[in-house]
Coordinates of C-alpha atoms and ligand atoms in Angstrom, one line a residue:
X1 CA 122.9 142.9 177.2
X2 CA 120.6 140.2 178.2
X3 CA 117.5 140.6 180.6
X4 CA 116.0 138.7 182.6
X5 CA 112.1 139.9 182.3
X6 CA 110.4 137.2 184.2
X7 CA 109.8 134.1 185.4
X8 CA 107.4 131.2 184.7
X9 CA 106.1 128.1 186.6
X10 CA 103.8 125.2 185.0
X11 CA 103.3 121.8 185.9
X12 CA 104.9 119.1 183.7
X13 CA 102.8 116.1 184.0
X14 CA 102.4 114.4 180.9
X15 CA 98.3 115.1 181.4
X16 CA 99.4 118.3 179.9
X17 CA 100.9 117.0 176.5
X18 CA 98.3 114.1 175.9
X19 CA 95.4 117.0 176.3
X20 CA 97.0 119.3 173.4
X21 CA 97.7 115.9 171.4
X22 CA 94.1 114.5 171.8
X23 CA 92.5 118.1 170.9
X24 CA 90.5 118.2 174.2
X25 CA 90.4 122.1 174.3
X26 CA 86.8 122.2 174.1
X27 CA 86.2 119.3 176.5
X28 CA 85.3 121.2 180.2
X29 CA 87.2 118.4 182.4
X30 CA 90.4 119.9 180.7
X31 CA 89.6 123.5 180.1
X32 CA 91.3 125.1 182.8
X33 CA 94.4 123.5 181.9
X34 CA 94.2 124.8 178.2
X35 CA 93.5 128.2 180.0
X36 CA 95.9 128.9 182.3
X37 CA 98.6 127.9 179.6
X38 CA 97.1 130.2 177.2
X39 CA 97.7 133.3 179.7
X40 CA 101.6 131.9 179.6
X41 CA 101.6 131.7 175.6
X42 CA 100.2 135.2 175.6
X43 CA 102.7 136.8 177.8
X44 CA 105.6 135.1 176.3
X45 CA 104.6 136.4 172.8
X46 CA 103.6 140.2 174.2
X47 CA 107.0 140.6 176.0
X48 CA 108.9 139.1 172.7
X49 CA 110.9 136.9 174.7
X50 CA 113.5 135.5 173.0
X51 CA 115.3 132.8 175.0
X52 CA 113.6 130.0 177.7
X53 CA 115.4 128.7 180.4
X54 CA 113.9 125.5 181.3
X55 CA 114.3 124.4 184.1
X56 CA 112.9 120.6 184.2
X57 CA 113.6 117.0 185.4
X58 CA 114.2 114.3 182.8
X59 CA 111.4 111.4 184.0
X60 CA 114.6 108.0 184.1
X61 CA 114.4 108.8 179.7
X62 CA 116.8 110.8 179.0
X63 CA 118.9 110.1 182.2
X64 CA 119.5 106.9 183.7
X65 CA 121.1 105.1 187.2
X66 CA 124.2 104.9 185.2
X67 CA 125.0 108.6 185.3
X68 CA 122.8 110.3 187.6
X69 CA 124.1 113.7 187.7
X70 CA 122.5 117.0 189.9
X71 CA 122.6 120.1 187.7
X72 CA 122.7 119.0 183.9
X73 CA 122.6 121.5 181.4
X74 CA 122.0 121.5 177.4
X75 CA 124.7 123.1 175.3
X76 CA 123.1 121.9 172.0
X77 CA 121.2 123.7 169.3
X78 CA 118.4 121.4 169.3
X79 CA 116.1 119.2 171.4
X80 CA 114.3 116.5 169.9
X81 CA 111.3 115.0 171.5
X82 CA 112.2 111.3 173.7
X83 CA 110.6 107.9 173.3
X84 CA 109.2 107.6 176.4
X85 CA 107.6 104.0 176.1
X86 CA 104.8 104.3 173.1
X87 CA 106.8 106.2 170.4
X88 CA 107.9 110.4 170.6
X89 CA 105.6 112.7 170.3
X90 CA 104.7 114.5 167.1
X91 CA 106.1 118.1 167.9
X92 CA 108.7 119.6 166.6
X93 CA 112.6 120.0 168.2
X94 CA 113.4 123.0 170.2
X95 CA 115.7 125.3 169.1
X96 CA 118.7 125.5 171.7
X97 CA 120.6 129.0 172.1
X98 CA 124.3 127.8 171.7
X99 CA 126.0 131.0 173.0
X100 CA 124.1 131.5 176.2
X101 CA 124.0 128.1 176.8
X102 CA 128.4 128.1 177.0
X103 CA 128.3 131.4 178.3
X104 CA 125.8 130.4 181.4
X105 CA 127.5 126.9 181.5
X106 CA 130.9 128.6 182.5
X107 CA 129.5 131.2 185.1
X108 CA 127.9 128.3 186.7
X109 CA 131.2 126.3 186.7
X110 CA 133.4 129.5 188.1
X111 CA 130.4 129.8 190.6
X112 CA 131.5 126.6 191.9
X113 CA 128.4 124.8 190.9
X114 CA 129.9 121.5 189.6
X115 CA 127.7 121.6 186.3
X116 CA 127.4 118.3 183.9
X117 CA 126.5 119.4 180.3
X118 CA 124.4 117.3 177.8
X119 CA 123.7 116.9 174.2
X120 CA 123.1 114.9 171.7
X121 CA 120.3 113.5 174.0
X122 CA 116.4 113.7 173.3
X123 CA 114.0 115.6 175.9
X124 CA 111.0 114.1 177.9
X125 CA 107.3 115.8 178.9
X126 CA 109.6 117.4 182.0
X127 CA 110.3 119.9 179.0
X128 CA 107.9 119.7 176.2
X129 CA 105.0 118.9 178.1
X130 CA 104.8 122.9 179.1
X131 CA 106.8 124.1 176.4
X132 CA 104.7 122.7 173.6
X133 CA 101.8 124.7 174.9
X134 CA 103.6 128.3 174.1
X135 CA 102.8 127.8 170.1
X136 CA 99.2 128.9 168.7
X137 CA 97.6 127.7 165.4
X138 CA 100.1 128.5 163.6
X139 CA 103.0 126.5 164.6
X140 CA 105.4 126.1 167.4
X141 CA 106.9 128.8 169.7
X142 CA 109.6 130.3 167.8
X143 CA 112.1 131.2 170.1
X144 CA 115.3 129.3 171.8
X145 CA 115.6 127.4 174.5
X146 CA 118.1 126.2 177.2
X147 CA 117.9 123.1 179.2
X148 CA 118.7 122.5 182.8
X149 CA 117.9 119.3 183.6
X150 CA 117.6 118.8 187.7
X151 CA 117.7 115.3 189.0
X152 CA 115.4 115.0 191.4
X153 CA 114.7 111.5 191.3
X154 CA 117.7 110.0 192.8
X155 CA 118.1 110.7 196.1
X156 CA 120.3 112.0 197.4
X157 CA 119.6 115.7 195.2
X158 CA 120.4 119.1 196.3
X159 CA 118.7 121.0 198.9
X160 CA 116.4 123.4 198.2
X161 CA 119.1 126.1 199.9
X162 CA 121.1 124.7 197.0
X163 CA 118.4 125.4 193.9
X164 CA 117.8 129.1 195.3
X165 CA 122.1 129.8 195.5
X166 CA 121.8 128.9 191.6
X167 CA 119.3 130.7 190.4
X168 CA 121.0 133.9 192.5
X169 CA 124.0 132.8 190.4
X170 CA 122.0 132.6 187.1
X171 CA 120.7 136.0 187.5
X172 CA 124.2 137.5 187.0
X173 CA 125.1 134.7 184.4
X174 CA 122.3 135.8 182.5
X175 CA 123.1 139.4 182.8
X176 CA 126.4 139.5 182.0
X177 CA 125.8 138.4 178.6
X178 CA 126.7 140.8 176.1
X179 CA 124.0 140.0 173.0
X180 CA 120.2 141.6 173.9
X181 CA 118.3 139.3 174.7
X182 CA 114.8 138.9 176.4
X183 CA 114.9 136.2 178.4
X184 CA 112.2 134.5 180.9
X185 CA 113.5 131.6 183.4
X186 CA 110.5 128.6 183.1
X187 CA 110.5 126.6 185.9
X188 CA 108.3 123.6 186.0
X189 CA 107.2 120.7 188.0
X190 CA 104.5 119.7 190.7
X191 CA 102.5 120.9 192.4
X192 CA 101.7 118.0 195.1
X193 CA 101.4 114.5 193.4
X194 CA 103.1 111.7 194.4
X195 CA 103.0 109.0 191.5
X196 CA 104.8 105.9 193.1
X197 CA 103.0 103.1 196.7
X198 CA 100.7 103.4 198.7
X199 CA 100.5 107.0 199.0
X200 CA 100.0 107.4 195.4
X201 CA 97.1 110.0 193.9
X202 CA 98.4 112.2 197.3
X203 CA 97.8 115.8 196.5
X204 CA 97.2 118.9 198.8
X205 CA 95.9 121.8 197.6
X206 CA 95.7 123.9 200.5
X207 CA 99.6 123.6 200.8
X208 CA 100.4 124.2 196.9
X209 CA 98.4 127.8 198.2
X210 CA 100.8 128.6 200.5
X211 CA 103.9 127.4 198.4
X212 CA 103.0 129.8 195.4
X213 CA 102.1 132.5 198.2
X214 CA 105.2 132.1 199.7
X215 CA 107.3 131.9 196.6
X216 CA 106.0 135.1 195.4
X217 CA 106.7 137.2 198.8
X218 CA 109.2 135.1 201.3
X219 CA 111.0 132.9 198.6
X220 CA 113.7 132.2 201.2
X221 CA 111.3 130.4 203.9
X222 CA 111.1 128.0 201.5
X223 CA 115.0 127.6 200.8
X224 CA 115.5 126.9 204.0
X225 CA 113.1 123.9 204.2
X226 CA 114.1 120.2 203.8
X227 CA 113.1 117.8 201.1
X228 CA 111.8 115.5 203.6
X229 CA 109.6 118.5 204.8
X230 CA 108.3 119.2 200.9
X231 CA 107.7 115.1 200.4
X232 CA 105.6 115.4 203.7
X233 CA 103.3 118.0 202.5
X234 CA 103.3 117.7 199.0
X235 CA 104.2 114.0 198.0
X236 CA 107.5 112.5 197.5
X237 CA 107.4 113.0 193.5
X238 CA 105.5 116.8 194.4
X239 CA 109.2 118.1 196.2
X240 CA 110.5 118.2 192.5
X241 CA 108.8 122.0 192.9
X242 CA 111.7 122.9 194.7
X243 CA 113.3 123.6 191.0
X244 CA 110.9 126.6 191.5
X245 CA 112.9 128.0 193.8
X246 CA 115.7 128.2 190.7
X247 CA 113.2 130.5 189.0
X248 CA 112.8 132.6 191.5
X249 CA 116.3 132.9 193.6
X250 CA 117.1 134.1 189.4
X251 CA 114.3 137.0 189.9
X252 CA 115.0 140.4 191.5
X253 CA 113.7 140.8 194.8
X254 CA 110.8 143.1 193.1
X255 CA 108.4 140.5 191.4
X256 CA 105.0 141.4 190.5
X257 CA 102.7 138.4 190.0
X258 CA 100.6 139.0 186.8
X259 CA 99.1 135.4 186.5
X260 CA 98.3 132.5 189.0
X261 CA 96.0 129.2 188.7
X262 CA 96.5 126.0 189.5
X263 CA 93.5 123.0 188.5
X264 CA 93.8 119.3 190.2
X265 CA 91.4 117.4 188.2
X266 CA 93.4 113.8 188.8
X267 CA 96.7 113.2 190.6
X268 CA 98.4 116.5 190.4
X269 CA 98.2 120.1 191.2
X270 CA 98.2 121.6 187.6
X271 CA 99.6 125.2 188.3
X272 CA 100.3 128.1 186.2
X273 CA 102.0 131.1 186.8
X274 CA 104.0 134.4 185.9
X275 CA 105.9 136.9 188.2
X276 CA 107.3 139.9 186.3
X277 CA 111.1 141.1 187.1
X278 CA 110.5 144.3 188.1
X279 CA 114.4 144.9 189.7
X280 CA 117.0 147.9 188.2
X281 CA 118.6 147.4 185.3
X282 CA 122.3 145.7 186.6
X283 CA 125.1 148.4 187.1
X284 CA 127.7 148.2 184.2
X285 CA 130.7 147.9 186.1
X286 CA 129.4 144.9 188.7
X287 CA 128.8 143.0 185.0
X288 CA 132.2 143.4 183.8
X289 CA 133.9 142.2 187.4
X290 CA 131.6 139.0 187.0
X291 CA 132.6 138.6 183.2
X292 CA 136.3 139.0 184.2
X293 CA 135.3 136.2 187.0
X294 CA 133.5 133.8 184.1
X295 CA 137.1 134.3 182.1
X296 CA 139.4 133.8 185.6
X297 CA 140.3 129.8 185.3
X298 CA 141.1 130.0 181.8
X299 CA 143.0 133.4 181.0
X300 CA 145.9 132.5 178.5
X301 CA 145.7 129.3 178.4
X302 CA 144.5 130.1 174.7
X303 CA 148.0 131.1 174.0
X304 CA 149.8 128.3 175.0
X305 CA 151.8 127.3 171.9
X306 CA 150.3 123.8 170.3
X307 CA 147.4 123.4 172.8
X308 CA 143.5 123.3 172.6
X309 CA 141.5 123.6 174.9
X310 CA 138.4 121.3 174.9
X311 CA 135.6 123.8 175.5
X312 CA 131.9 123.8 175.3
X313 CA 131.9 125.1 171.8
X314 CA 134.3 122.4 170.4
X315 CA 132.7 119.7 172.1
X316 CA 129.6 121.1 170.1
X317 CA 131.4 121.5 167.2
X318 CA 132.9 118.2 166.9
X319 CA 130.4 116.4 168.3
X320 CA 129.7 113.9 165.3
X321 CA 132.9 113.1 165.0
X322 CA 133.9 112.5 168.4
X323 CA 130.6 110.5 169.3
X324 CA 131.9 108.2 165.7
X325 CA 134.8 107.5 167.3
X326 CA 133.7 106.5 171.1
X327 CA 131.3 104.7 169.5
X328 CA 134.9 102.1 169.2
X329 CA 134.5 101.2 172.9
X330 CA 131.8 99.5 171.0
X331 CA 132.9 95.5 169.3
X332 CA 130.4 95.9 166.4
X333 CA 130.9 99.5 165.5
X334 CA 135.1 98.8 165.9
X335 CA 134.3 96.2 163.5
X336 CA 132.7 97.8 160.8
X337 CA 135.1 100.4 161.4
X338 CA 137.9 98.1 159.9
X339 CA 135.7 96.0 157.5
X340 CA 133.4 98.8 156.2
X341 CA 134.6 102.5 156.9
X342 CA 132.5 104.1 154.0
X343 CA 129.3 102.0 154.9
X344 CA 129.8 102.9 158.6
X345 CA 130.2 106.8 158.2
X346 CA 127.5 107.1 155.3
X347 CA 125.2 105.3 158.6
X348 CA 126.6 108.5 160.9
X349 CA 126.2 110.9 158.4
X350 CA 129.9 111.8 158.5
X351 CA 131.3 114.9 156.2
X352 CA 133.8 114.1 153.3
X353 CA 136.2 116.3 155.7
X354 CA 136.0 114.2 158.5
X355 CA 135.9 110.8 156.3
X356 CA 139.2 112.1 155.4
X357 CA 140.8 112.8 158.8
X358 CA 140.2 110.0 159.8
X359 CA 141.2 107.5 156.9
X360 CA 144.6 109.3 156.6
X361 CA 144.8 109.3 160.3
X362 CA 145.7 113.1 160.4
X363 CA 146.3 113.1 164.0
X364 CA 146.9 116.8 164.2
X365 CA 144.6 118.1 162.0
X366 CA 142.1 116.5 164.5
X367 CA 143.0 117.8 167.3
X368 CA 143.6 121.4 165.6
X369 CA 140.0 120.6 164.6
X370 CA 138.6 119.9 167.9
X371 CA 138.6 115.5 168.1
X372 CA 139.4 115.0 171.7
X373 CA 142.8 113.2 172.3
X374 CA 141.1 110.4 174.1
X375 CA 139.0 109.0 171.2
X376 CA 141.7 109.5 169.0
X377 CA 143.7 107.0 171.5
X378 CA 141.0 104.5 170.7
X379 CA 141.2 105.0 167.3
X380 CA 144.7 104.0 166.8
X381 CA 143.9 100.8 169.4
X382 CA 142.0 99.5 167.0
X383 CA 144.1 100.6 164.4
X384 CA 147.4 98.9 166.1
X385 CA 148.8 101.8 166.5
X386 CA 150.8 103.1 169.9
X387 CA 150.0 106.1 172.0
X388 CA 153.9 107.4 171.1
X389 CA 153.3 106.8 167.5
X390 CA 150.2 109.1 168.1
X391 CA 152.4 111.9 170.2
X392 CA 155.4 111.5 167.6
X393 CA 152.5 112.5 164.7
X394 CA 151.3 115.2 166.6
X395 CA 155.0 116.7 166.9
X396 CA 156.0 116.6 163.4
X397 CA 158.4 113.1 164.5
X398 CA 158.7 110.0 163.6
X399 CA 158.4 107.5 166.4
X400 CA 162.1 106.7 167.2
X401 CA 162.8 110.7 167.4
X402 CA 159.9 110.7 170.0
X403 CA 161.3 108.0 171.5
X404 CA 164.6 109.5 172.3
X405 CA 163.2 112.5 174.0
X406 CA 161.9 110.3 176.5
X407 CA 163.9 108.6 179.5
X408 CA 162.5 105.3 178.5
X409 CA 161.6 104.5 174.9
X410 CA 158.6 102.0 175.4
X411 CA 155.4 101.3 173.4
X412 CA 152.0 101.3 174.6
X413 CA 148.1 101.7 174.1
X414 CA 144.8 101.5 175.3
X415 CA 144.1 98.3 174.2
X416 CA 143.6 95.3 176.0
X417 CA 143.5 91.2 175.8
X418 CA 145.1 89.9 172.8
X419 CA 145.2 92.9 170.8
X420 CA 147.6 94.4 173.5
X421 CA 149.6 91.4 173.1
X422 CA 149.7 91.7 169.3
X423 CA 150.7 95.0 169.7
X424 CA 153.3 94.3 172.5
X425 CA 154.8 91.8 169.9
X426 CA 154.6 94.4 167.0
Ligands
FE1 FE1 108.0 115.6 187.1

């Protein structure tokens, strides 16, 4: 069974990464950063933690105004570093935890936290500025991660109330899972900065005191605080912290702080710290109820005779080949599609197997395999093929016995303009 051992808190300001980048361990203006991470290495590697649940915003990278969801979580096996203006940095990709990451991603869901899930999609110094400090000289950390990226820079974002109900909800996700596992929960962000007008280079030490004071023994004063009252006393970009409260709502009510500092050489409160779970082990039968609970929504509909549901673990599965064929709601890739198939998919690094599904348009064998219906819809728009034609292959049919089993035998697809015309015509 997985545990839940501990929590962490760091900063994530990109001060952080360009220090360990530009080798300034030795230099004494950024010493007590290199420190207080060093105490968080340590502990991570003496408690033989396995898994990382970061908890981090995505700095408008990763995650732009056109989809700005709340509560986004990774369900990939690896997160490579993001562009984020002069180039990615030069550290290695995280290693995701696929099974905990589906398994967490569901209790969340039948928690009634309305969850997005990401992959596929580079991380930002939200995430690797902390976690790149856990390796030593030899390398990297070694163990897996999973992402849950907050956004916090959008407003409106969930209330601090909201970020401690979800870590409460974690706790259980985490401990119902049945492989052991040593897990910590990392939260990171803040302390007070505020990076953006006139009230930039804002930062208050004396209330970054009282946050970590009060995180550690009355966690729920600060859930019931609003953001407005966190961007008052520790800058607009400072009430990201409230992520913290994740971290900690996820810890038993029995912490024990082994490690605190925080340094605020320029325009943030650089803090480090470490509270150890110190709570009983969870009771057996309370863990199965919740599992039965994860399972609830979905019971048998496994069983339903020629159905698939499109889960976490085939959407990771499949993802090549699905992203291939959105990638059709493009006009250049459709075109290359038609023009230069085996040029295209050498480009996205397709397999031979999927080359072949999709060149002899095995409708079924794609969806057997996990190709969701509505990219396959695309395809055979650009293909000139209808939607029936599609459901007909599916069944085993060809299109005029479809046809007949329906109370009005007409044509249609998704395309549009004078392809849906041609088609229409066909
Ligand atoms: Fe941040």
């Amino acid at each position: 069974m997985a545990r839940i051992i501990g929590g962490i808190g760091a900063s994530h300001s990109p001060t952080i990464g360009f220090a360990k980048d530009t080798g300034k361990q030795n230099d004494p203006a950024w010493q007590p950063i290199f420190e207080g991470f060093a105490v968080l290495r340590d502990w991570v590697r003496d408690q033989k933690i396995d898994v990382l649940y970061m908890i981090y915003n995505d700095h408008i990278t990763s995650f732009f105004f056109d989809h700005y969801s709340a509560f986004a979580m990774g369900i990939d096996d690896r997160y490579a570093p993001a562009d984020e203006g002069g180039g990615p940095r030069n550290v290695p990709a995280a290693r995701g935890h696929l099974g905990l990451a589906q398994h967490i991603g569901a209790a969340l869901v039948a928690d009634e936290f309305d969850m997005s899930f990401f992959q596929g999609k580079p991380v930002d110094h939200g995430f690797l500025s902390p976690l790149s400090m856990l390796g030593d000289d030899t390398g990297p950390w070694a163990g897996a991660v999973v992402p849950l990226q907050v956004g916090v820079l959008q407003l409106p974002v969930p209330s601090p109330s909201r970020m401690w109900k979800l870590g409460r909800s974690l706790r259980k996700a985490i401990e119902s899972y049945p492989e052991d596992l040593r897990v910590a929960i990392f939260a990171t962000g803040g302390l007070s900065h505020q990076v953006h007008g006139e009230r930039a280079g804002f930062v208050n030490e004396a209330w970054d005191a009282e946050f970590l004071d009060l995180l550690e023994k009355t966690p729920q004063k600060l859930a019931e605080m609003r953001i407005a009252d966190f961007a008052v006393k520790g800058g607009m970009e400072g009430a990201e912290v409230i992520m913290w409260l994740i971290m900690r709502g996820a810890l038993s009510d029995q912490v024990k702080l082994v490690h605190k500092q925080s340094y605020a050489p320029s325009v943030t409160n650089i803090a480090t710290l470490i509270f150890e779970d110190q709570g009983p082990a969870p009771d057996a039968a309370v863990t199965e109820a919740y599992r039965r609970h994860i399972g609830y929504q979905l019971d048998g509909a496994e069983t339903l005779r020629g159905t698939y549901p499109f889960t976490l673990a085939r959407s990771h599965e499949n993802y090549r080949i699905n992203d291939f064929l959105h990638r059709l709601i493009e006009p250049a890739h459709r075109a290359r599609f038609v023009a230069e198939f085996d040029a295209l998919a050498d480009d996205y690094g397709l397999s031979d197997e999927e080359r072949d599904l999709i060149r002899d348009r095995k409708w079924i064998e794609m969806i057997r395999r996990g190709v969701s219906f509505f990219v396959l819809e695309k395809m055979a728009a650009v293909l000139g093929v209808s939607n029936p034609e599609v459901y007909a292959a599916f069944r085993g049919e060809t299109l005029e016995q479809f046809l007949a089993t329906r109370k009005v035998p007409i044509t249609y697809s998704v395309a549009g303009g004078d392809k849906a015309q041609e088609m229409d015509r066909a």
